[in-house]
Short mmCIF file of C-alpha atoms and ligand atoms in Angstrom, two decimals:
data_model
loop_
_atom_site.label_atom_id
_atom_site.label_comp_id
_atom_site.label_asym_id
_atom_site.label_seq_id
_atom_site.Cartn_x
_atom_site.Cartn_y
_atom_site.Cartn_z
CA MET A 123 3.17 -19.43 13.35
CA LYS A 124 0.96 -20.99 10.96
CA GLY A 125 -1.59 -18.77 9.23
CA PHE A 126 -5.52 -19.02 9.31
CA LEU A 127 -6.23 -18.96 5.30
CA GLY A 128 -4.98 -22.57 4.71
CA THR A 129 -2.33 -21.57 2.39
CA GLY A 130 1.45 -21.87 3.04
CA ALA A 131 1.56 -18.21 4.71
CA ASN A 132 2.34 -17.48 8.17
CA PHE A 133 0.18 -15.63 10.59
CA GLY A 134 1.53 -11.95 9.88
CA ALA A 135 1.02 -12.53 6.08
CA ASP A 136 -2.56 -13.65 6.47
CA LEU A 137 -3.30 -10.86 8.63
CA ASN A 138 -1.58 -8.40 6.31
CA LEU A 139 -3.67 -9.76 3.42
CA VAL A 140 -6.86 -9.40 5.20
CA VAL A 141 -6.04 -5.90 6.73
CA GLN A 142 -4.92 -4.65 3.27
CA LEU A 143 -8.34 -5.84 1.51
CA ILE A 144 -10.25 -4.11 4.49
CA MET A 145 -8.06 -1.01 4.04
CA GLY A 146 -8.69 -1.18 0.08
CA VAL A 147 -12.53 -1.33 0.69
CA SER A 148 -12.39 1.64 3.13
CA LEU A 149 -10.58 3.71 0.71
CA ALA A 150 -13.10 3.22 -1.92
CA ILE A 151 -15.85 4.08 0.95
CA GLY A 152 -13.60 7.26 1.57
CA ALA A 153 -13.61 8.09 -1.97
CA LEU A 154 -17.68 7.77 -1.96
CA LEU A 155 -17.62 10.33 1.13
CA ALA A 156 -15.54 12.83 -0.73
CA LYS A 157 -18.02 12.60 -4.02
CA GLN A 158 -20.90 12.96 -1.41
CA LYS A 159 -18.90 16.50 -0.05
CA ARG A 160 -18.20 15.00 3.12
CA TYR A 161 -15.01 16.12 3.09
CA ARG A 162 -14.09 15.83 6.92
CA ALA A 163 -15.18 12.02 7.04
CA HIS A 164 -13.43 11.60 3.93
CA GLY A 165 -10.04 13.05 5.13
CA ILE A 166 -10.40 11.08 8.63
CA CYS A 167 -11.06 7.84 6.83
CA GLN A 168 -8.27 8.04 4.23
CA THR A 169 -5.62 9.49 6.69
CA THR A 170 -6.38 6.52 9.17
CA VAL A 171 -6.09 3.91 6.30
CA LEU A 172 -2.71 5.35 5.35
CA LEU A 173 -1.23 5.58 8.87
CA LEU A 174 -2.44 1.98 9.67
CA ASN A 175 -0.57 1.08 6.42
CA LEU A 176 2.60 2.37 7.65
CA LEU A 177 2.13 0.06 10.54
CA MET A 178 1.89 -2.98 8.22
CA ILE A 179 4.71 -1.81 6.08
CA GLY A 180 6.84 -1.52 9.29
CA LEU A 181 5.69 -4.77 11.11
CA VAL A 182 5.23 -7.09 8.25
CA MET A 183 6.40 -6.03 4.77
CA TRP A 184 9.69 -4.06 5.23
CA PRO A 185 11.12 -6.75 7.43
CA SER A 186 9.91 -9.38 5.06
CA PHE A 187 11.38 -7.62 2.13
CA GLN A 188 14.72 -7.16 3.82
CA GLN A 189 14.82 -10.78 4.92
CA GLN A 190 13.46 -12.88 1.96
CA VAL A 191 14.10 -10.45 -1.30
CA LYS A 192 16.92 -8.23 -0.80
CA PRO A 193 19.54 -10.38 -0.42
CA ALA A 194 18.87 -12.54 -3.51
CA LEU A 195 17.73 -9.43 -5.73
CA SER A 196 20.90 -9.38 -7.85
CA LYS A 197 21.13 -13.03 -8.72
CA VAL A 198 17.73 -13.89 -9.43
CA LEU A 199 15.59 -11.43 -10.57
CA HIS A 200 14.09 -13.23 -13.45
CA LYS A 201 12.26 -15.30 -10.78
CA TRP A 202 8.64 -14.52 -10.41
CA TYR A 203 8.83 -14.90 -6.63
CA TYR A 204 11.26 -11.91 -6.39
CA GLU A 205 9.80 -10.01 -9.39
CA ALA A 206 6.54 -9.78 -8.00
CA ALA A 207 7.56 -8.72 -4.51
CA THR A 208 10.07 -6.14 -6.00
CA ILE A 209 7.34 -4.48 -8.55
CA HIS A 210 5.09 -4.43 -5.53
CA ALA A 211 7.59 -3.02 -3.07
CA VAL A 212 8.65 -0.13 -5.31
CA LEU A 213 4.99 0.79 -6.41
CA GLY A 214 4.07 0.52 -2.61
CA MET A 215 6.87 2.88 -1.36
CA ALA A 216 5.62 5.46 -4.12
CA ALA A 217 1.81 5.04 -2.91
CA GLU A 218 2.65 5.49 0.82
CA LEU A 219 4.89 8.54 -0.05
CA LEU A 220 2.30 10.17 -2.32
CA GLY A 221 -0.36 9.53 0.32
CA LEU A 222 1.88 11.08 2.92
CA TYR A 223 2.44 14.33 0.67
CA ILE A 224 -1.35 14.43 -0.02
CA VAL A 225 -2.27 14.38 3.57
CA LEU A 226 0.44 17.13 4.35
CA VAL A 227 -0.94 19.33 1.66
CA ALA A 228 -4.84 18.70 2.17
CA GLY A 229 -4.77 18.32 6.00
CA THR A 230 -1.84 20.70 7.39
CA ASP A 231 -0.29 23.95 6.41
CA VAL A 232 3.37 22.64 7.07
CA LEU A 233 4.44 22.98 3.43
CA PRO A 234 5.27 26.35 1.44
CA GLN A 235 2.81 27.41 -1.09
CA TRP A 236 5.15 26.44 -4.15
CA LEU A 237 4.89 22.67 -2.96
CA ARG A 238 1.32 22.71 -2.42
CA PHE A 239 -0.91 21.36 -5.20
CA LYS A 240 -4.22 22.96 -6.38
CA HIS A 241 -5.88 20.14 -8.41
CA TRP A 242 -6.79 18.30 -5.44
CA LYS A 243 -9.15 15.79 -7.36
CA ARG A 244 -6.62 14.77 -9.96
CA TRP A 245 -3.84 14.06 -7.19
CA MET A 246 -6.31 12.01 -4.80
CA ARG A 247 -7.59 9.75 -8.03
CA THR A 248 -4.12 9.13 -9.20
CA GLU A 249 -3.38 8.11 -5.42
CA LEU A 250 -6.33 5.85 -5.40
CA VAL A 251 -5.47 3.99 -8.84
CA LEU A 252 -1.78 3.70 -7.85
CA TRP A 253 -3.20 2.11 -4.27
CA ALA A 254 -5.34 -0.22 -6.30
CA ILE A 255 -2.56 -1.40 -8.31
CA VAL A 256 -0.46 -1.90 -5.27
CA LEU A 257 -2.99 -3.92 -3.68
CA LEU A 258 -3.47 -6.27 -6.76
CA SER A 259 0.44 -6.38 -6.95
CA GLY A 260 0.34 -7.46 -3.12
CA VAL A 261 -2.22 -10.27 -3.68
CA ALA A 262 -0.07 -11.40 -6.58
CA THR A 263 2.95 -11.62 -4.29
CA TYR A 264 0.98 -13.51 -1.76
CA CYS A 265 -0.19 -15.73 -4.64
CA ALA A 266 3.52 -16.32 -5.91
CA TRP A 267 4.79 -17.09 -2.50
CA TYR A 268 2.08 -19.12 -0.52
CA VAL A 269 -0.23 -20.27 -3.06
CA ALA A 270 1.45 -21.43 -6.21
CA PRO A 271 4.43 -23.27 -4.37
CA PHE A 272 2.06 -25.45 -2.43
CA ARG A 273 -0.15 -26.70 -5.18
C1 HEM B 315 -0.12 1.10 -0.63
C2 HEM B 315 0.77 0.24 -0.02
C3 HEM B 315 0.87 -1.23 0.03
C4 HEM B 315 -0.47 -2.05 -0.10
C5 HEM B 315 -1.69 -1.73 -0.50
C6 HEM B 315 0.32 -3.52 0.10
C7 HEM B 315 -0.66 -4.70 -0.22
C8 HEM B 315 0.05 -6.05 0.26
C9 HEM B 315 -0.61 -7.19 -0.01
C10 HEM B 315 -2.27 -7.44 0.02
C11 HEM B 315 0.22 -8.13 0.53
C12 HEM B 315 -0.08 -9.72 0.47
C13 HEM B 315 -0.02 -10.23 2.08
C14 HEM B 315 1.11 -10.83 2.53
O1 HEM B 315 1.71 -11.72 1.75
O2 HEM B 315 1.61 -10.18 3.50
C15 HEM B 315 1.20 -7.78 0.69
C16 HEM B 315 2.74 -8.17 1.06
C17 HEM B 315 3.80 -7.80 0.79
N1 HEM B 315 4.41 -6.49 0.57
FE1 HEM B 315 2.98 -5.00 0.44
N2 HEM B 315 1.49 -3.46 0.24
C18 HEM B 315 2.09 -1.86 0.28
C19 HEM B 315 3.46 -1.44 0.45
C20 HEM B 315 4.30 -2.15 0.49
C21 HEM B 315 5.66 -1.70 0.70
C22 HEM B 315 6.34 -0.17 0.94
C23 HEM B 315 6.63 -2.63 0.40
C24 HEM B 315 8.14 -2.72 0.70
C25 HEM B 315 8.82 -2.50 1.65
C26 HEM B 315 5.93 -3.84 0.57
C27 HEM B 315 6.35 -5.27 0.50
C28 HEM B 315 5.62 -6.16 0.75
C29 HEM B 315 6.48 -7.75 0.84
C30 HEM B 315 7.89 -8.13 0.94
C31 HEM B 315 5.21 -8.44 0.89
C32 HEM B 315 4.91 -10.12 1.18
C33 HEM B 315 5.03 -10.22 2.87
C34 HEM B 315 5.02 -11.52 3.35
O3 HEM B 315 4.21 -12.39 2.86
O4 HEM B 315 5.87 -11.92 4.43
N3 HEM B 315 4.44 -3.52 0.57
N4 HEM B 315 1.30 -6.17 0.64
#
């Protein structure tokens, strides 16, 4: 199904782009909530984004990576089309896993003491910066796939 942004993208990719940008803004707002010491609202906001992103990975990005990128990886890694998506996917996995770990430490008691970090701010700031980099590399992937080839 054709997308709605007027590029070469299909509907899923356009939807993913818009949802990802909204989630990026939501995370920034969530960080401001923490600055205002509204920790409960902060936790709910960031956890919701993290879980919604799991859904977007499962529905759009993981299948797309398996179909479009993985089969060609060994042969054509020099091509920007594959490079952008591969860098993005590796960083994206790291950001999602780090986010899940932070939620487990901050929001639950399931992890033993030795696996729990104490410097919350440091971990959460690192995650926010990593997420921003992943978001940018996702937009770069979108441009490499759907904008540049259709010019
Ligand atoms: C913090 C986590 C992530 C963020 C913020 C993010 C963000 C984005 C954005 C903005 C796009 C452009 C929209 C699109 O083309 O669909 C995108 C596309 C893509 N992402 Fe991610 N992503 C994340 C995690 C991942 C992971 C874990 C993978 C690997 C499995 C991945 C693989 C891809 C692929 C293959 C595309 C191109 C999809 C397509 O257009 O069909 N992403 N991502």
